[in-house]
mmCIF file of C-alpha atoms in Angstrom:
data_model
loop_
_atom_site.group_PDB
_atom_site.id
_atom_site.type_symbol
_atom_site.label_atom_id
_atom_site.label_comp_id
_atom_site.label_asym_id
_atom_site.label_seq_id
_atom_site.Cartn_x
_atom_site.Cartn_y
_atom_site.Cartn_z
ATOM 1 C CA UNK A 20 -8.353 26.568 68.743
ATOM 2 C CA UNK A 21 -7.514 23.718 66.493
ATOM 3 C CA UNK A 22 -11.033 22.451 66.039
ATOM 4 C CA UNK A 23 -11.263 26.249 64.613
ATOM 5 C CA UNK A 24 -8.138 26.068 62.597
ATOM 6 C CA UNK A 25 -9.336 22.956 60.948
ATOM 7 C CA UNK A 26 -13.247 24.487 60.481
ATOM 8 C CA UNK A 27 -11.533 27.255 59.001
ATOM 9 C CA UNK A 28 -9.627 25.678 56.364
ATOM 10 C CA UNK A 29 -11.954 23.195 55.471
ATOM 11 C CA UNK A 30 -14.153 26.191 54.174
ATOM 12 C CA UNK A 31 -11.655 28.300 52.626
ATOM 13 C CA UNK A 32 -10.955 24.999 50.541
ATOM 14 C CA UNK A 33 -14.610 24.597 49.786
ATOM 15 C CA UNK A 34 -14.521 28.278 48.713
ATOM 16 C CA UNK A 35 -11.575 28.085 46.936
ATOM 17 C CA UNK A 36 -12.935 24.986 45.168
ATOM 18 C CA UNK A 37 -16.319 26.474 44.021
ATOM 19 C CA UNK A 38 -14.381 29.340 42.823
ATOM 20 C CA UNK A 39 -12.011 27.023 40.819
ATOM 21 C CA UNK A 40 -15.489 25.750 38.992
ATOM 22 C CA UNK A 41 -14.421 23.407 36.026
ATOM 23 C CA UNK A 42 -10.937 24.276 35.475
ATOM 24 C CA UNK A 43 -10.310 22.225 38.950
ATOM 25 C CA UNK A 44 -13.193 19.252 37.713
ATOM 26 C CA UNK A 45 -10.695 18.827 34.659
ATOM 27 C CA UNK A 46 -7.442 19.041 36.803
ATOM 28 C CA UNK A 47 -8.739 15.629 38.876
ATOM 29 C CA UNK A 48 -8.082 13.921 35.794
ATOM 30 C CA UNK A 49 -4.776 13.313 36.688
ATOM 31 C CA UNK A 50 -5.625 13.096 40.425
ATOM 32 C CA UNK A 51 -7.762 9.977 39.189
ATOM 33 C CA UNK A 52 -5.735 8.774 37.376
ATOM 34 C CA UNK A 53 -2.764 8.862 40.078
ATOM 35 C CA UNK A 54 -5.290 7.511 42.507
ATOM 36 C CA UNK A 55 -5.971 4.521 40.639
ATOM 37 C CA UNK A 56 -2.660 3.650 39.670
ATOM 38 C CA UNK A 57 -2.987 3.528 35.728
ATOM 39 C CA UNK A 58 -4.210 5.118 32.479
ATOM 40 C CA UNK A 59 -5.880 3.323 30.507
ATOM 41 C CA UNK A 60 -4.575 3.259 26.597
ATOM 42 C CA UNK A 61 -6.208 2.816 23.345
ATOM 43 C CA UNK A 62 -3.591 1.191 20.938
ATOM 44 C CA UNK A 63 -3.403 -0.910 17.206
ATOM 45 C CA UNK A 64 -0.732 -3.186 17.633
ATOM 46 C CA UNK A 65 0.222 -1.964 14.717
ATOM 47 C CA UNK A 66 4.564 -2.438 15.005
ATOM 48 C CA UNK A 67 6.543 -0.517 15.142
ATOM 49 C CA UNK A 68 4.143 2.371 16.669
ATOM 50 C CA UNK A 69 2.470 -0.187 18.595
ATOM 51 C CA UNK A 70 3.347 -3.487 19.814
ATOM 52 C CA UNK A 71 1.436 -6.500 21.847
ATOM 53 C CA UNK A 72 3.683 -9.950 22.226
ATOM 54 C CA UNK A 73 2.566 -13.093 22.726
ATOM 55 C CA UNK A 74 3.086 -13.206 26.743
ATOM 56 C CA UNK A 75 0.640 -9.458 26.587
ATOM 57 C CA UNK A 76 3.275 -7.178 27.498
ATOM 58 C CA UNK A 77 2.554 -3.894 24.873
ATOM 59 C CA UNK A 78 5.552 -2.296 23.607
ATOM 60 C CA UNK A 79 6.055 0.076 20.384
ATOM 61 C CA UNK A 80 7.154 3.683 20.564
ATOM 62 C CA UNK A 81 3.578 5.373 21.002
ATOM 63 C CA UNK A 82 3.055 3.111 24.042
ATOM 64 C CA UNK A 83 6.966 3.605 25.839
ATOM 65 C CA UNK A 84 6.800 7.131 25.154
ATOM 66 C CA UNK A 85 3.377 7.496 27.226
ATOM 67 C CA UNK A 86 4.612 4.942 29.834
ATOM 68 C CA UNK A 87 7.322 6.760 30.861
ATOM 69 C CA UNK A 88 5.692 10.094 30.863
ATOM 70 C CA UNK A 89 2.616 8.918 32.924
ATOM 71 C CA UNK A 90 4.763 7.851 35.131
ATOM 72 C CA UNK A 91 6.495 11.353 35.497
ATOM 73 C CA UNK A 92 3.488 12.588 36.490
ATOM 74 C CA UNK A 93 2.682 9.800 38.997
ATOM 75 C CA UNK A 94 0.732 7.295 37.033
ATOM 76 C CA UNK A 95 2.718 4.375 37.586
ATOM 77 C CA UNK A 96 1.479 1.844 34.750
ATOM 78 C CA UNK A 97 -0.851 1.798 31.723
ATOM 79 C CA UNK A 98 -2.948 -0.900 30.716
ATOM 80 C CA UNK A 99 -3.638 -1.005 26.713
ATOM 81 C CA UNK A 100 -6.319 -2.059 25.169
ATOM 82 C CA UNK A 101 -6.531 -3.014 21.164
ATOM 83 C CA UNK A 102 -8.668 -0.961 18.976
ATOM 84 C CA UNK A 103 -9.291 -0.509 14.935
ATOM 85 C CA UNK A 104 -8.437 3.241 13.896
ATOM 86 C CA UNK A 105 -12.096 3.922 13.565
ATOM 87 C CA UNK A 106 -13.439 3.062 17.396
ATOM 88 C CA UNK A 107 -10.595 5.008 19.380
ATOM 89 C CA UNK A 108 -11.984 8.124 19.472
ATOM 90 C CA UNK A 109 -15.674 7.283 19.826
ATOM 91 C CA UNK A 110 -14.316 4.646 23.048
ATOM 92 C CA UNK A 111 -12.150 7.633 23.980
ATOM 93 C CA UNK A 112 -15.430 9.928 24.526
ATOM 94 C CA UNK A 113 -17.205 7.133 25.935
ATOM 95 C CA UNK A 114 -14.667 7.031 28.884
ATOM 96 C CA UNK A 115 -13.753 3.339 27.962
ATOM 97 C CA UNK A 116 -9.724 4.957 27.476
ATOM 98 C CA UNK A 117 -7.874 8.028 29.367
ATOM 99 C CA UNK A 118 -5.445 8.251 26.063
ATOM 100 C CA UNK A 119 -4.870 7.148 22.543
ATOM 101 C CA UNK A 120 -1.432 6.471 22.072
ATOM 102 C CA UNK A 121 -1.447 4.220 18.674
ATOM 103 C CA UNK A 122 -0.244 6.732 15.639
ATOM 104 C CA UNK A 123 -3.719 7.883 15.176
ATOM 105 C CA UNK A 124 -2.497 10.467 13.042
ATOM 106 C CA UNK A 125 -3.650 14.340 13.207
ATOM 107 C CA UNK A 126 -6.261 15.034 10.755
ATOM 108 C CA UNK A 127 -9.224 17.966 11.042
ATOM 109 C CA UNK A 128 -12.027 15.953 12.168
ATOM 110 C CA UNK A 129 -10.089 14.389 14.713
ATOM 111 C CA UNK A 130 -8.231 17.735 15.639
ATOM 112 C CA UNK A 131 -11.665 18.626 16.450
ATOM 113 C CA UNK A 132 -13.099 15.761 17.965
ATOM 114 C CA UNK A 133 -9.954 15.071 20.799
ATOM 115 C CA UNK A 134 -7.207 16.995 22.324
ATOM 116 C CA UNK A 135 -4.114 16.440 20.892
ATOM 117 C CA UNK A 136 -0.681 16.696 22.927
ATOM 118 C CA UNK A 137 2.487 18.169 20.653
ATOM 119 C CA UNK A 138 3.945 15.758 18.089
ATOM 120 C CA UNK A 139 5.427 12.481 19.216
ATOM 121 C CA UNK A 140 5.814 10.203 15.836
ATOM 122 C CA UNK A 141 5.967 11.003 12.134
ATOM 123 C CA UNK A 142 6.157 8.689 8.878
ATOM 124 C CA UNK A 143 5.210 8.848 5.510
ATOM 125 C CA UNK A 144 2.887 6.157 3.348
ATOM 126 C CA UNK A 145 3.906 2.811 1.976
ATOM 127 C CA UNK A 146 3.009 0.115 -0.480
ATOM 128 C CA UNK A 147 3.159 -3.458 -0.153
ATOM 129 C CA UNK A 148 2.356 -5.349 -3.675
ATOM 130 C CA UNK A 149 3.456 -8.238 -5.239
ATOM 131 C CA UNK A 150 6.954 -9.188 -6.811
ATOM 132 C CA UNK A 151 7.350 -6.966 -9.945
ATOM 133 C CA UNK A 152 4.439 -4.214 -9.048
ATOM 134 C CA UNK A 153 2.623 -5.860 -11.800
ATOM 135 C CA UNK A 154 -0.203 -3.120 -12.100
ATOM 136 C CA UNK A 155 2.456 -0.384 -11.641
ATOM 137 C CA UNK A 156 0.944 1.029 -8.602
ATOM 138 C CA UNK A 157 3.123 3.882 -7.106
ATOM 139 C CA UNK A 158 -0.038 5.698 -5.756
ATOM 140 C CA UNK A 159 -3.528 6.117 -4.487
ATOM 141 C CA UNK A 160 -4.641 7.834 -7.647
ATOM 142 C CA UNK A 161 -3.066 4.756 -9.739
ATOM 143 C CA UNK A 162 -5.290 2.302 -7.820
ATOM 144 C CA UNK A 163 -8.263 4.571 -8.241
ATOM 145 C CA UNK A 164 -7.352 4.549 -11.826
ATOM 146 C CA UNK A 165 -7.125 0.733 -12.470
ATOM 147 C CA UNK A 166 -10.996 -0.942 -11.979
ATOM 148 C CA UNK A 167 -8.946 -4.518 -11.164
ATOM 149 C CA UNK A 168 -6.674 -2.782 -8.496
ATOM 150 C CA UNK A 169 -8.256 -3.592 -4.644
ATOM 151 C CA UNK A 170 -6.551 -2.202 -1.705
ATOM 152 C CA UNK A 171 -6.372 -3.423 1.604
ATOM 153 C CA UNK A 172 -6.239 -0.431 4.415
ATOM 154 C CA UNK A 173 -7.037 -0.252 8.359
ATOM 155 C CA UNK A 174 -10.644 0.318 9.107
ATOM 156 C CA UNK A 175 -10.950 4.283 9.624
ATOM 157 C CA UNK A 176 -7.437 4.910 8.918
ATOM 158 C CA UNK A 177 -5.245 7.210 7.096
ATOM 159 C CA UNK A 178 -4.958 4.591 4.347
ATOM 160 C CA UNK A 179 -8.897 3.914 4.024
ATOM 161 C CA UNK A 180 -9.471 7.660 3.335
ATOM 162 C CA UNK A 181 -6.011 8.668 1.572
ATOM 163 C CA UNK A 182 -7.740 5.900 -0.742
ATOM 164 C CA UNK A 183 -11.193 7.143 -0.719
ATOM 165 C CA UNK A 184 -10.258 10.571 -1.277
ATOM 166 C CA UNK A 185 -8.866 9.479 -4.274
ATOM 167 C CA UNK A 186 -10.962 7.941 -6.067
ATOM 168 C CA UNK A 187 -10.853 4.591 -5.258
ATOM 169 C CA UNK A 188 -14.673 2.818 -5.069
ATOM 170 C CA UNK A 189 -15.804 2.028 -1.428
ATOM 171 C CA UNK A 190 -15.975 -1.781 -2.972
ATOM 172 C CA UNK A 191 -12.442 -1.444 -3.943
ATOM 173 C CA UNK A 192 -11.389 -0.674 -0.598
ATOM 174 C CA UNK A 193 -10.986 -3.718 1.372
ATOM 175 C CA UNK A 194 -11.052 -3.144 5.379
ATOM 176 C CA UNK A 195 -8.428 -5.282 6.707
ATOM 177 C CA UNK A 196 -8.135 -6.339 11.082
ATOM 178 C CA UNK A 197 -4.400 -6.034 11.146
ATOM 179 C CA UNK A 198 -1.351 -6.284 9.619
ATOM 180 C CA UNK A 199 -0.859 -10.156 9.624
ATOM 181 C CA UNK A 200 -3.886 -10.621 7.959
ATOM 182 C CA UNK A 201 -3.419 -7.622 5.050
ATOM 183 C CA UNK A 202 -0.159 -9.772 4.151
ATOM 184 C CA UNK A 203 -1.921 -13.096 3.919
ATOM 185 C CA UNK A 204 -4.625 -11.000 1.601
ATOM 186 C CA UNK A 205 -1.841 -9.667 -0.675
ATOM 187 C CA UNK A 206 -0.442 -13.369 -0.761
ATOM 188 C CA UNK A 207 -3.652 -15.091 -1.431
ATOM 189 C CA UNK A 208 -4.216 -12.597 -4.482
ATOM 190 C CA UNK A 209 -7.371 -11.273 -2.584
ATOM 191 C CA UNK A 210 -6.072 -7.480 -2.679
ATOM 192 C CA UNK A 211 -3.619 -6.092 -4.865
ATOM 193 C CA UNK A 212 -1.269 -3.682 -2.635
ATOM 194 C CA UNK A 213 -1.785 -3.501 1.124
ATOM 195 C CA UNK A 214 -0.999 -0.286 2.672
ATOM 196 C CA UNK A 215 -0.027 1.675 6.004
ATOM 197 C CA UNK A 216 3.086 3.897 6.922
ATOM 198 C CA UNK A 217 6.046 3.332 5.994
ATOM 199 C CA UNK A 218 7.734 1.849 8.848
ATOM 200 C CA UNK A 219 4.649 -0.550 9.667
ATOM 201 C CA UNK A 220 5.056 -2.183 5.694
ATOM 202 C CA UNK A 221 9.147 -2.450 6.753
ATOM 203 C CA UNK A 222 8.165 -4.560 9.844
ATOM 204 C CA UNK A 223 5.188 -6.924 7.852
ATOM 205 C CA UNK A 224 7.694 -7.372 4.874
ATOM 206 C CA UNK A 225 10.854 -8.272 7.523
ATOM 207 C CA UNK A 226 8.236 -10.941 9.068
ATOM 208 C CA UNK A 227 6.740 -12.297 6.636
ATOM 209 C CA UNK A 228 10.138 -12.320 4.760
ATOM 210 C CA UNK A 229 8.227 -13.333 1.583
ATOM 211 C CA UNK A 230 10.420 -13.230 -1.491
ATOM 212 C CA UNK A 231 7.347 -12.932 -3.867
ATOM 213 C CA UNK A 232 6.363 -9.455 -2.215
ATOM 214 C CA UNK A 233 8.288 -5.629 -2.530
ATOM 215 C CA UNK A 234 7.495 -2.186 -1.041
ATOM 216 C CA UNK A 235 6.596 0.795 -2.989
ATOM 217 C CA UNK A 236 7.850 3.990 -0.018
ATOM 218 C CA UNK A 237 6.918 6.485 0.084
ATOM 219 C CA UNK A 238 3.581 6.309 -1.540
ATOM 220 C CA UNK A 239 3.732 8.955 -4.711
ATOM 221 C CA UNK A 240 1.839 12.377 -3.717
ATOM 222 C CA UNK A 241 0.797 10.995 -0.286
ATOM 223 C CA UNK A 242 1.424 13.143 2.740
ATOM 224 C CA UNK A 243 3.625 13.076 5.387
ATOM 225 C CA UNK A 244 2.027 12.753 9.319
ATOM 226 C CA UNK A 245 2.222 12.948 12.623
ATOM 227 C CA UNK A 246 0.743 11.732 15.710
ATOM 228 C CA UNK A 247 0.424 12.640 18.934
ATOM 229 C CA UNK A 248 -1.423 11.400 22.308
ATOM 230 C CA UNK A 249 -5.083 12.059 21.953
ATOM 231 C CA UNK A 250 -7.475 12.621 25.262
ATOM 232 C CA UNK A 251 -10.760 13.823 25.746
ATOM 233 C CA UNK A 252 -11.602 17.796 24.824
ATOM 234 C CA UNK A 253 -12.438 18.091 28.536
ATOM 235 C CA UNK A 254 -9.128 16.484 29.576
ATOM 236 C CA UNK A 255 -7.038 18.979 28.795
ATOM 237 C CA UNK A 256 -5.675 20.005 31.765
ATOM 238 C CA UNK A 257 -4.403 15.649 31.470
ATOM 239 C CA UNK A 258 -3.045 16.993 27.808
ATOM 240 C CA UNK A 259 -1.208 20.569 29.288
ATOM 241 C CA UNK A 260 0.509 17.839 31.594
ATOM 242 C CA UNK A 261 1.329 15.301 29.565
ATOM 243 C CA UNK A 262 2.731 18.137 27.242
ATOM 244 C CA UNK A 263 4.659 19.550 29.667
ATOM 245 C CA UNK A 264 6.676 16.460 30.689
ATOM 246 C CA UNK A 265 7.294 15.524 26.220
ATOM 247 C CA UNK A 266 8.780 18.899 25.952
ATOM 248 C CA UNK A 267 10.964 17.776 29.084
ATOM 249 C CA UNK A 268 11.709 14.499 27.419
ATOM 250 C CA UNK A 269 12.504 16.245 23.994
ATOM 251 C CA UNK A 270 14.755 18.858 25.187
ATOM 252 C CA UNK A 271 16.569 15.844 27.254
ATOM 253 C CA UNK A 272 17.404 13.597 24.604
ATOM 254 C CA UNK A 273 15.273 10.690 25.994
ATOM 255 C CA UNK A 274 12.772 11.299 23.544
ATOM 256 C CA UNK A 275 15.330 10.389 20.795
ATOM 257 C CA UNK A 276 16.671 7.336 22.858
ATOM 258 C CA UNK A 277 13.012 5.862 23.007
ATOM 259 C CA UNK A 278 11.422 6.281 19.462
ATOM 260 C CA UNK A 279 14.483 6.381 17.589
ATOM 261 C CA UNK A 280 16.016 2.519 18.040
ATOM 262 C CA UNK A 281 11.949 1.854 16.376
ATOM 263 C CA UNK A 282 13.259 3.608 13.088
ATOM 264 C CA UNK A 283 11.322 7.227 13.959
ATOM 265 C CA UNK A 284 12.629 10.377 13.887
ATOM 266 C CA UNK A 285 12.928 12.560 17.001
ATOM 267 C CA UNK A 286 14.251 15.732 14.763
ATOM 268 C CA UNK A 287 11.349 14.924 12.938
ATOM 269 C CA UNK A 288 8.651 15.259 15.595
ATOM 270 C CA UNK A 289 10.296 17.997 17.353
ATOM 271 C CA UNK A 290 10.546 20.451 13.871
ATOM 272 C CA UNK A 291 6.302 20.980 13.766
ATOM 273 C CA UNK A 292 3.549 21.260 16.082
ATOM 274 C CA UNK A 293 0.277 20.852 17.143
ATOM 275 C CA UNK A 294 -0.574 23.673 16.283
ATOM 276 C CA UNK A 295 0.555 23.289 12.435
ATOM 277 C CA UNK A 296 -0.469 20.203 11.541
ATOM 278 C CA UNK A 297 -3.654 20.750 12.509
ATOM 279 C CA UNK A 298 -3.900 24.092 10.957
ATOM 280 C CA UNK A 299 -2.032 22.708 7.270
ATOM 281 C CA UNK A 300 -4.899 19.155 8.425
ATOM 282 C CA UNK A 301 -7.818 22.348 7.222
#
């Protein structure tokens, strides 16, 4: 009788399974992920969304928010891995990251290229320039319209384009590795303003705590955006979950306690959605 019981229920299951088709292929995501004991994360370290200190531990409110949600849903740890703007999403689709969780901001290509959970962290443009804004640059269109003015921006990021789109020549627009560096460029008179969001600029400017330098925030006619944890299009059953626990953490306050002592704001965050920013992104 049992060896029946056990025949029996092995084929239901097999039955059940081949009925499921893909919708229960993209539900062992998580069952992967929960097996192996991690997710793997794309990030910038680009503070204060993203953070890597010098003894490796990754920190920054993109990468605490997912911690503690994988964990919710039984993944106990993620391991981060450092990226340019431009590579997540193509190392994303090549399997080589479960999630990006690095401020990649919501924009149409990529709101068609990824799956994008609800909105975890919003901030405007900023400026950094030298002492006295000497070329009076309060905007993209101001940098397009000066031929001396060269801007330093993240490779494939917000800034790059936001510059592009403007006007500015693709030889004007200097592709800079990370924040460090796009300060020592501004210093050493190799680029005229470097720029990311606003709250990035605050934390270069604090460090580098250079008296010749000032901040131009926000950027003049430059958008506001938000981000939100990217997967794979076929991972979003992974998404649905991760979704599920961030509404959880919203409605609980904890959301507020994690990203808010990093200068974001939760109210922020929780007064859009997916669903609009990538519809106002067309």
């Amino acid at each position: 009788m049992k060896a029946g019981y056990v025949l029996s229920a092995v084929s239901l299951s097999v039955l059940l399974a081949a009925a499921a088709g893909p919708a229960s292929a993209a539900d062992d995501k998580l069952e992967q992920l929960k097996e192996q004991g991690f997710a793997r994360i794309a990030i910038a370290n680009e503070p204060p969304f993203t953070a890597v200190g010098a003894d490796g531990k990754v920190s920054g409110a993109a990468p605490d928010v997912a911690r503690v949600i994988f964990e919710k849903l039984g993944v106990k740890e993620v391991v981060a891995s450092i990226s340019e703007y431009g590579a997540m999403i193509p190392g994303l689709q090549a399997g080589r990251h479960d999630a990006i969780t690095a401020g990649l901001f919501m924009k149409p290509e990529r709101c068609n290229a990824v799956a994008y959970s609800e909105p975890i962290l919003c901030d405007a443009e900023a400026f950094a320039l030298k002492k006295g804004n000497p070329l009076k640059l309060t905007s993209y269109k101001d940098i397009a319209d000066n031929p001396d003015a060269k801007i330093g921006a993240p490779g494939g990021g917000t800034e790059e384009k936001l510059a592009l789109e403007a006007g500015v020549p693709r030889d004007r627009v200097i592709v800079v590795p990370d924040g460090q560096s796009g300060i020592k460029m501004l210093q050493d008179g190799r680029i005229d303003v470097y720029s990311l969001p606003v709250l990035s600029i605050h934390d270069l400017m604090a460090k580098a705590n250079d008296p010749n330098l000032e901040t131009v925030a926000p950027v003049v006619n430059a958008p506001v955006y938000c981000d939100g944890a990217a997967f794979r299009k076929q991972d979003v059953a992974l998404r649905d979950a991760f979704d599920v626990e961030l509404k959880k953490l919203k409605e609980s306050g904890e959301f507020a306690k994690i990203i808010e002592p990093y200068g974001f704001s939760a109210k922020a965050a929780m007064s859009t959605s997916r669903d609009k920013l990538c519809a106002a992104a067309k």
